């Protein structure tokens, strides 16, 4: 009986192992969104493919509005984005063949779900 008494906590005190379990459980619940995001990113890197369930915003410059609409419809048909916005008349400056070029383009903005 002496051995059993030495293992039991004092009356009114919770066992230390229960407190440790509660602290670990609380830490896991608080860090779940971060751990989930990191695990999805790791899976994406390992498999070399895009993993949905993460939020993404994509910006695409298109030469004209018709091409932007075609791309937007294809993206939405394949359910790769929740919405696509077409913003006309974006001015773009960029390097091309070692020189600065300027063009007027249509900006396509897509948001995934």
mmCIF file of C-alpha atoms in Angstrom:
data_model
loop_
_atom_site.group_PDB
_atom_site.id
_atom_site.type_symbol
_atom_site.label_atom_id
_atom_site.label_comp_id
_atom_site.label_asym_id
_atom_site.label_seq_id
_atom_site.Cartn_x
_atom_site.Cartn_y
_atom_site.Cartn_z
ATOM 1 C CA UNK A 1 0.000 0.000 0.000
ATOM 2 C CA UNK A 2 2.931 2.361 0.581
ATOM 3 C CA UNK A 3 3.911 2.167 -3.094
ATOM 4 C CA UNK A 4 0.380 3.108 -4.243
ATOM 5 C CA UNK A 5 0.217 6.041 -1.849
ATOM 6 C CA UNK A 6 3.550 7.410 -3.085
ATOM 7 C CA UNK A 7 2.275 7.560 -6.688
ATOM 8 C CA UNK A 8 -1.056 9.258 -5.981
ATOM 9 C CA UNK A 9 -1.093 13.058 -6.002
ATOM 10 C CA UNK A 10 -2.167 15.033 -3.019
ATOM 11 C CA UNK A 11 -5.918 15.547 -2.708
ATOM 12 C CA UNK A 12 -7.125 18.577 -4.702
ATOM 13 C CA UNK A 13 -4.239 18.509 -7.213
ATOM 14 C CA UNK A 14 -4.545 17.270 -10.775
ATOM 15 C CA UNK A 15 -2.047 14.738 -12.007
ATOM 16 C CA UNK A 16 0.915 16.315 -13.774
ATOM 17 C CA UNK A 17 0.488 14.013 -16.780
ATOM 18 C CA UNK A 18 -3.070 15.289 -17.334
ATOM 19 C CA UNK A 19 -1.849 18.897 -17.212
ATOM 20 C CA UNK A 20 0.894 18.141 -19.731
ATOM 21 C CA UNK A 21 -1.625 16.453 -22.047
ATOM 22 C CA UNK A 22 -3.940 19.456 -21.815
ATOM 23 C CA UNK A 23 -1.086 21.851 -22.591
ATOM 24 C CA UNK A 24 -0.025 19.793 -25.620
ATOM 25 C CA UNK A 25 -3.626 19.546 -26.843
ATOM 26 C CA UNK A 26 -4.097 23.308 -26.460
ATOM 27 C CA UNK A 27 -0.845 24.002 -28.326
ATOM 28 C CA UNK A 28 -1.914 21.665 -31.154
ATOM 29 C CA UNK A 29 -5.313 23.330 -31.470
ATOM 30 C CA UNK A 30 -3.797 26.812 -31.507
ATOM 31 C CA UNK A 31 -1.166 25.922 -34.114
ATOM 32 C CA UNK A 32 -3.419 23.764 -36.332
ATOM 33 C CA UNK A 33 -3.928 26.392 -39.101
ATOM 34 C CA UNK A 34 -0.191 26.996 -39.345
ATOM 35 C CA UNK A 35 0.642 23.285 -39.291
ATOM 36 C CA UNK A 36 -2.019 22.567 -41.927
ATOM 37 C CA UNK A 37 -0.702 25.285 -44.241
ATOM 38 C CA UNK A 38 2.881 24.100 -43.828
ATOM 39 C CA UNK A 39 1.937 20.482 -44.469
ATOM 40 C CA UNK A 40 0.023 21.444 -47.644
ATOM 41 C CA UNK A 41 3.004 23.446 -48.873
ATOM 42 C CA UNK A 42 5.338 20.535 -48.132
ATOM 43 C CA UNK A 43 3.040 18.159 -50.005
ATOM 44 C CA UNK A 44 2.984 20.561 -52.930
ATOM 45 C CA UNK A 45 6.790 20.716 -53.009
ATOM 46 C CA UNK A 46 7.227 16.940 -52.686
ATOM 47 C CA UNK A 47 4.646 16.033 -55.341
ATOM 48 C CA UNK A 48 5.517 18.953 -57.627
ATOM 49 C CA UNK A 49 1.877 19.875 -58.109
ATOM 50 C CA UNK A 50 -0.492 22.555 -56.896
ATOM 51 C CA UNK A 51 -2.511 21.519 -53.854
ATOM 52 C CA UNK A 52 -5.893 23.173 -53.534
ATOM 53 C CA UNK A 53 -7.378 24.266 -50.209
ATOM 54 C CA UNK A 54 -4.875 27.049 -50.005
ATOM 55 C CA UNK A 55 -5.678 30.610 -50.946
ATOM 56 C CA UNK A 56 -4.022 32.054 -54.008
ATOM 57 C CA UNK A 57 -4.268 35.192 -56.096
ATOM 58 C CA UNK A 58 -2.986 35.143 -59.663
ATOM 59 C CA UNK A 59 -2.250 38.176 -61.850
ATOM 60 C CA UNK A 60 -2.024 37.602 -65.618
ATOM 61 C CA UNK A 61 -1.393 40.269 -68.239
ATOM 62 C CA UNK A 62 -3.249 39.590 -71.487
ATOM 63 C CA UNK A 63 -2.781 41.346 -74.837
ATOM 64 C CA UNK A 64 -6.513 42.129 -75.204
ATOM 65 C CA UNK A 65 -9.871 41.755 -73.491
ATOM 66 C CA UNK A 66 -11.077 38.820 -75.623
ATOM 67 C CA UNK A 67 -8.099 36.661 -74.657
ATOM 68 C CA UNK A 68 -8.605 37.671 -71.013
ATOM 69 C CA UNK A 69 -12.263 36.569 -71.206
ATOM 70 C CA UNK A 70 -11.302 33.258 -72.831
ATOM 71 C CA UNK A 71 -8.740 32.530 -70.131
ATOM 72 C CA UNK A 72 -11.180 33.574 -67.379
ATOM 73 C CA UNK A 73 -13.901 31.259 -68.709
ATOM 74 C CA UNK A 74 -11.459 28.333 -68.984
ATOM 75 C CA UNK A 75 -10.265 28.900 -65.402
ATOM 76 C CA UNK A 76 -13.825 29.051 -64.073
ATOM 77 C CA UNK A 77 -14.969 26.025 -66.134
ATOM 78 C CA UNK A 78 -12.199 23.930 -64.574
ATOM 79 C CA UNK A 79 -13.054 25.339 -61.123
ATOM 80 C CA UNK A 80 -9.491 26.561 -60.643
ATOM 81 C CA UNK A 81 -10.710 29.887 -59.250
ATOM 82 C CA UNK A 82 -13.713 31.178 -57.367
ATOM 83 C CA UNK A 83 -13.717 34.465 -59.245
ATOM 84 C CA UNK A 84 -11.839 36.250 -61.994
ATOM 85 C CA UNK A 85 -11.716 40.016 -62.529
ATOM 86 C CA UNK A 86 -10.763 41.669 -65.798
ATOM 87 C CA UNK A 87 -9.280 45.137 -65.441
ATOM 88 C CA UNK A 88 -8.886 46.993 -68.742
ATOM 89 C CA UNK A 89 -6.019 49.248 -69.778
ATOM 90 C CA UNK A 90 -3.089 48.253 -67.600
ATOM 91 C CA UNK A 91 0.138 49.957 -68.596
ATOM 92 C CA UNK A 92 3.109 47.601 -68.500
ATOM 93 C CA UNK A 93 6.775 48.470 -68.670
ATOM 94 C CA UNK A 94 9.234 45.590 -68.949
ATOM 95 C CA UNK A 95 12.618 44.533 -70.267
ATOM 96 C CA UNK A 96 12.567 42.690 -73.594
ATOM 97 C CA UNK A 97 15.766 41.795 -75.414
ATOM 98 C CA UNK A 98 17.780 44.149 -73.231
ATOM 99 C CA UNK A 99 15.558 47.195 -73.794
ATOM 100 C CA UNK A 100 12.660 48.746 -71.888
ATOM 101 C CA UNK A 101 9.350 48.182 -73.654
ATOM 102 C CA UNK A 102 5.944 49.680 -72.902
ATOM 103 C CA UNK A 103 2.551 48.148 -73.684
ATOM 104 C CA UNK A 104 -1.120 48.551 -72.846
ATOM 105 C CA UNK A 105 -2.548 45.270 -71.621
ATOM 106 C CA UNK A 106 -5.604 43.850 -69.883
ATOM 107 C CA UNK A 107 -5.025 42.620 -66.339
ATOM 108 C CA UNK A 108 -6.679 39.361 -65.290
ATOM 109 C CA UNK A 109 -6.938 38.750 -61.513
ATOM 110 C CA UNK A 110 -8.065 35.356 -60.259
ATOM 111 C CA UNK A 111 -8.698 34.208 -56.684
ATOM 112 C CA UNK A 112 -8.794 30.534 -55.774
ATOM 113 C CA UNK A 113 -10.920 28.982 -53.100
#
